[in-house]
């Protein structure tokens, strides 16, 4: 009889230890779930900040492209004016009439080609700026999406869900162990 009592007592102790370990595991999982969700939330927030910085950089680059384009456009016009002045001086030094014929064609061609180059510089700058503006919009949209994902993270809710799921398993195990000790019940476990 002493051996039977010892065996029953040992089984109860082992069962209690098992339940205790399940509770400890459940608490560890709950803490891990909280930390994971908290880390994901922080990660999304940091990524959103980087996306916002990328948006600001892209906007700055778009403005810089326009300014550089205007500078290049002005430089082309100045070079064209300088070239035309040199052409006029050269043609006049040769005694050629500047108001007609080949001389007029040369000067008109210089004006047309110079303006074409100036407008090309402007167009290139506008295209570059547009590319940076698109990048800024993409970065802004990405930041909004990351902010939304960060808002959706709820470390407390994730931990609570893990805790409740674990508590259901512990309760089911405890119920089965209690029924096994007392010899009552149908042997089915309570699933939560």
Short mmCIF file of C-alpha atoms in Angstrom, two decimals:
data_model
loop_
_atom_site.label_atom_id
_atom_site.label_comp_id
_atom_site.label_asym_id
_atom_site.label_seq_id
_atom_site.Cartn_x
_atom_site.Cartn_y
_atom_site.Cartn_z
CA UNK A 1 0.00 0.00 0.00
CA UNK A 2 2.83 2.35 0.72
CA UNK A 3 4.17 1.80 -2.79
CA UNK A 4 0.78 2.55 -4.33
CA UNK A 5 0.51 5.77 -2.32
CA UNK A 6 4.00 6.73 -3.36
CA UNK A 7 3.22 6.03 -7.00
CA UNK A 8 0.02 8.05 -6.89
CA UNK A 9 1.85 10.84 -5.10
CA UNK A 10 4.67 10.74 -7.62
CA UNK A 11 2.22 10.82 -10.51
CA UNK A 12 0.50 13.82 -8.97
CA UNK A 13 3.81 15.59 -8.49
CA UNK A 14 4.87 14.86 -12.04
CA UNK A 15 1.49 16.06 -13.28
CA UNK A 16 1.83 19.27 -11.28
CA UNK A 17 5.35 19.80 -12.60
CA UNK A 18 4.09 19.18 -16.13
CA UNK A 19 1.31 21.72 -15.65
CA UNK A 20 3.79 24.17 -14.16
CA UNK A 21 6.08 23.72 -17.13
CA UNK A 22 3.16 24.27 -19.48
CA UNK A 23 2.31 27.50 -17.65
CA UNK A 24 5.95 28.61 -17.83
CA UNK A 25 6.04 27.77 -21.56
CA UNK A 26 2.80 29.65 -22.10
CA UNK A 27 4.18 32.72 -20.32
CA UNK A 28 7.39 32.50 -22.35
CA UNK A 29 5.41 32.29 -25.58
CA UNK A 30 3.26 35.22 -24.46
CA UNK A 31 6.34 37.34 -23.76
CA UNK A 32 7.91 36.24 -27.06
CA UNK A 33 4.73 37.13 -28.95
CA UNK A 34 4.70 40.56 -27.32
CA UNK A 35 8.36 41.20 -28.13
CA UNK A 36 7.96 39.98 -31.73
CA UNK A 37 4.97 42.23 -32.37
CA UNK A 38 6.67 45.14 -30.62
CA UNK A 39 9.79 44.63 -32.73
CA UNK A 40 7.77 44.46 -35.94
CA UNK A 41 5.95 47.67 -35.00
CA UNK A 42 9.25 49.44 -34.32
CA UNK A 43 10.67 48.08 -37.57
CA UNK A 44 7.74 49.41 -39.58
CA UNK A 45 8.04 52.79 -37.86
CA UNK A 46 11.76 53.01 -38.67
CA UNK A 47 11.17 51.96 -42.28
CA UNK A 48 8.45 54.63 -42.56
CA UNK A 49 10.90 57.26 -41.27
CA UNK A 50 13.47 56.18 -43.86
CA UNK A 51 10.83 56.34 -46.61
CA UNK A 52 9.90 59.88 -45.50
CA UNK A 53 13.57 60.87 -45.61
CA UNK A 54 13.83 59.34 -49.10
CA UNK A 55 10.79 61.39 -50.12
CA UNK A 56 12.44 64.60 -48.88
CA UNK A 57 15.69 63.72 -50.66
CA UNK A 58 13.87 62.99 -53.93
CA UNK A 59 11.99 66.31 -53.70
CA UNK A 60 15.28 68.11 -53.08
CA UNK A 61 16.86 66.34 -56.05
CA UNK A 62 13.91 67.38 -58.25
CA UNK A 63 14.39 71.02 -57.26
CA UNK A 64 18.13 70.73 -57.82
CA UNK A 65 17.56 69.28 -61.30
CA UNK A 66 15.38 72.26 -62.25
CA UNK A 67 17.94 74.76 -60.96
CA UNK A 68 20.80 72.98 -62.76
CA UNK A 69 18.67 72.87 -65.91
CA UNK A 70 18.01 76.60 -65.74
CA UNK A 71 21.71 77.26 -65.24
CA UNK A 72 22.62 75.05 -68.20
CA UNK A 73 19.92 76.69 -70.34
CA UNK A 74 21.26 80.16 -69.49
CA UNK A 75 24.85 79.03 -70.14
CA UNK A 76 23.86 77.66 -73.57
CA UNK A 77 22.18 80.97 -74.45
CA UNK A 78 25.25 82.91 -73.31
CA UNK A 79 27.57 80.69 -75.37
CA UNK A 80 25.27 81.08 -78.37
CA UNK A 81 25.28 84.86 -77.96
CA UNK A 82 29.09 84.81 -77.66
CA UNK A 83 29.40 82.60 -80.77
CA UNK A 84 27.01 84.85 -82.71
CA UNK A 85 28.98 87.94 -81.68
CA UNK A 86 32.22 86.30 -82.87
CA UNK A 87 30.52 85.33 -86.15
CA UNK A 88 29.24 88.89 -86.67
CA UNK A 89 32.69 90.32 -85.96
CA UNK A 90 34.34 87.87 -88.35
CA UNK A 91 31.78 88.44 -91.13
CA UNK A 92 31.91 92.22 -90.68
CA UNK A 93 35.72 92.18 -90.71
CA UNK A 94 35.52 90.47 -94.11
CA UNK A 95 33.16 93.15 -95.35
CA UNK A 96 30.22 90.78 -95.79
CA UNK A 97 26.67 92.19 -95.60
CA UNK A 98 25.07 90.69 -92.49
CA UNK A 99 21.47 91.42 -93.47
CA UNK A 100 21.17 88.95 -96.37
CA UNK A 101 22.45 85.81 -98.06
CA UNK A 102 24.83 83.34 -96.48
CA UNK A 103 25.77 85.64 -93.60
CA UNK A 104 22.13 85.96 -92.55
CA UNK A 105 21.71 82.18 -92.92
CA UNK A 106 24.74 81.55 -90.67
CA UNK A 107 23.49 83.94 -88.00
CA UNK A 108 19.94 82.57 -88.14
CA UNK A 109 21.26 79.00 -87.94
CA UNK A 110 23.32 79.96 -84.89
CA UNK A 111 20.21 81.40 -83.20
CA UNK A 112 18.06 78.36 -84.05
CA UNK A 113 20.67 75.78 -83.00
CA UNK A 114 21.49 77.67 -79.81
CA UNK A 115 17.82 77.91 -78.84
CA UNK A 116 17.35 74.21 -79.63
CA UNK A 117 20.25 73.35 -77.31
CA UNK A 118 18.89 75.65 -74.57
CA UNK A 119 15.43 74.05 -74.79
CA UNK A 120 16.99 70.58 -74.80
CA UNK A 121 18.79 71.46 -71.56
CA UNK A 122 15.48 72.63 -70.05
CA UNK A 123 13.66 69.49 -71.25
CA UNK A 124 16.37 67.20 -69.86
CA UNK A 125 16.18 68.95 -66.49
CA UNK A 126 12.39 68.65 -66.46
CA UNK A 127 12.62 64.94 -67.23
CA UNK A 128 15.17 64.40 -64.49
CA UNK A 129 13.04 66.39 -62.04
CA UNK A 130 9.96 64.35 -63.02
CA UNK A 131 11.87 61.13 -62.25
CA UNK A 132 12.76 62.46 -58.80
CA UNK A 133 9.15 63.59 -58.22
CA UNK A 134 7.91 60.09 -59.06
CA UNK A 135 10.46 58.67 -56.61
CA UNK A 136 9.17 61.13 -53.97
CA UNK A 137 5.57 60.02 -54.52
CA UNK A 138 6.61 56.36 -54.32
CA UNK A 139 8.52 57.01 -51.09
CA UNK A 140 5.53 58.88 -49.65
CA UNK A 141 3.16 56.04 -50.52
CA UNK A 142 5.59 53.53 -49.01
CA UNK A 143 5.83 55.60 -45.83
CA UNK A 144 2.04 55.70 -45.52
CA UNK A 145 1.79 51.94 -45.99
CA UNK A 146 4.51 51.31 -43.40
CA UNK A 147 2.84 53.71 -40.94
CA UNK A 148 -0.42 51.80 -41.44
CA UNK A 149 1.33 48.45 -40.87
CA UNK A 150 2.92 49.83 -37.69
CA UNK A 151 -0.51 50.95 -36.47
CA UNK A 152 -1.89 47.47 -37.12
CA UNK A 153 0.71 45.89 -34.84
CA UNK A 154 -0.67 45.45 -31.35
CA UNK A 155 1.85 43.82 -29.04
CA UNK A 156 -0.70 43.69 -26.21
CA UNK A 157 -3.35 42.02 -28.34
CA UNK A 158 -0.85 39.53 -29.78
CA UNK A 159 0.37 38.66 -26.30
CA UNK A 160 -3.22 38.31 -25.04
CA UNK A 161 -4.13 36.00 -27.91
CA UNK A 162 -1.06 33.86 -27.21
CA UNK A 163 -1.85 33.82 -23.49
CA UNK A 164 -5.45 32.77 -24.07
CA UNK A 165 -4.43 30.05 -26.52
CA UNK A 166 -1.85 28.74 -24.06
CA UNK A 167 -4.29 28.96 -21.16
CA UNK A 168 -6.73 26.81 -23.10
CA UNK A 169 -4.08 24.15 -23.61
CA UNK A 170 -3.04 24.27 -19.95
CA UNK A 171 -6.67 24.02 -18.83
CA UNK A 172 -7.25 21.08 -21.15
CA UNK A 173 -4.18 19.28 -19.80
CA UNK A 174 -5.13 20.06 -16.21
CA UNK A 175 -8.67 18.80 -16.78
CA UNK A 176 -7.40 15.56 -18.32
CA UNK A 177 -4.91 15.10 -15.45
CA UNK A 178 -7.58 15.73 -12.82
CA UNK A 179 -9.90 13.21 -14.44
CA UNK A 180 -7.08 10.66 -14.60
CA UNK A 181 -6.32 11.18 -10.87
CA UNK A 182 -9.90 10.87 -9.72
CA UNK A 183 -10.91 8.30 -12.28
CA UNK A 184 -13.93 10.40 -13.21
CA UNK A 185 -15.07 11.81 -16.51
CA UNK A 186 -15.16 10.19 -19.86
CA UNK A 187 -11.49 10.77 -20.52
CA UNK A 188 -12.20 13.49 -23.04
CA UNK A 189 -10.30 16.70 -22.76
CA UNK A 190 -11.71 20.17 -22.83
CA UNK A 191 -10.53 21.93 -25.98
CA UNK A 192 -10.53 25.72 -25.91
#
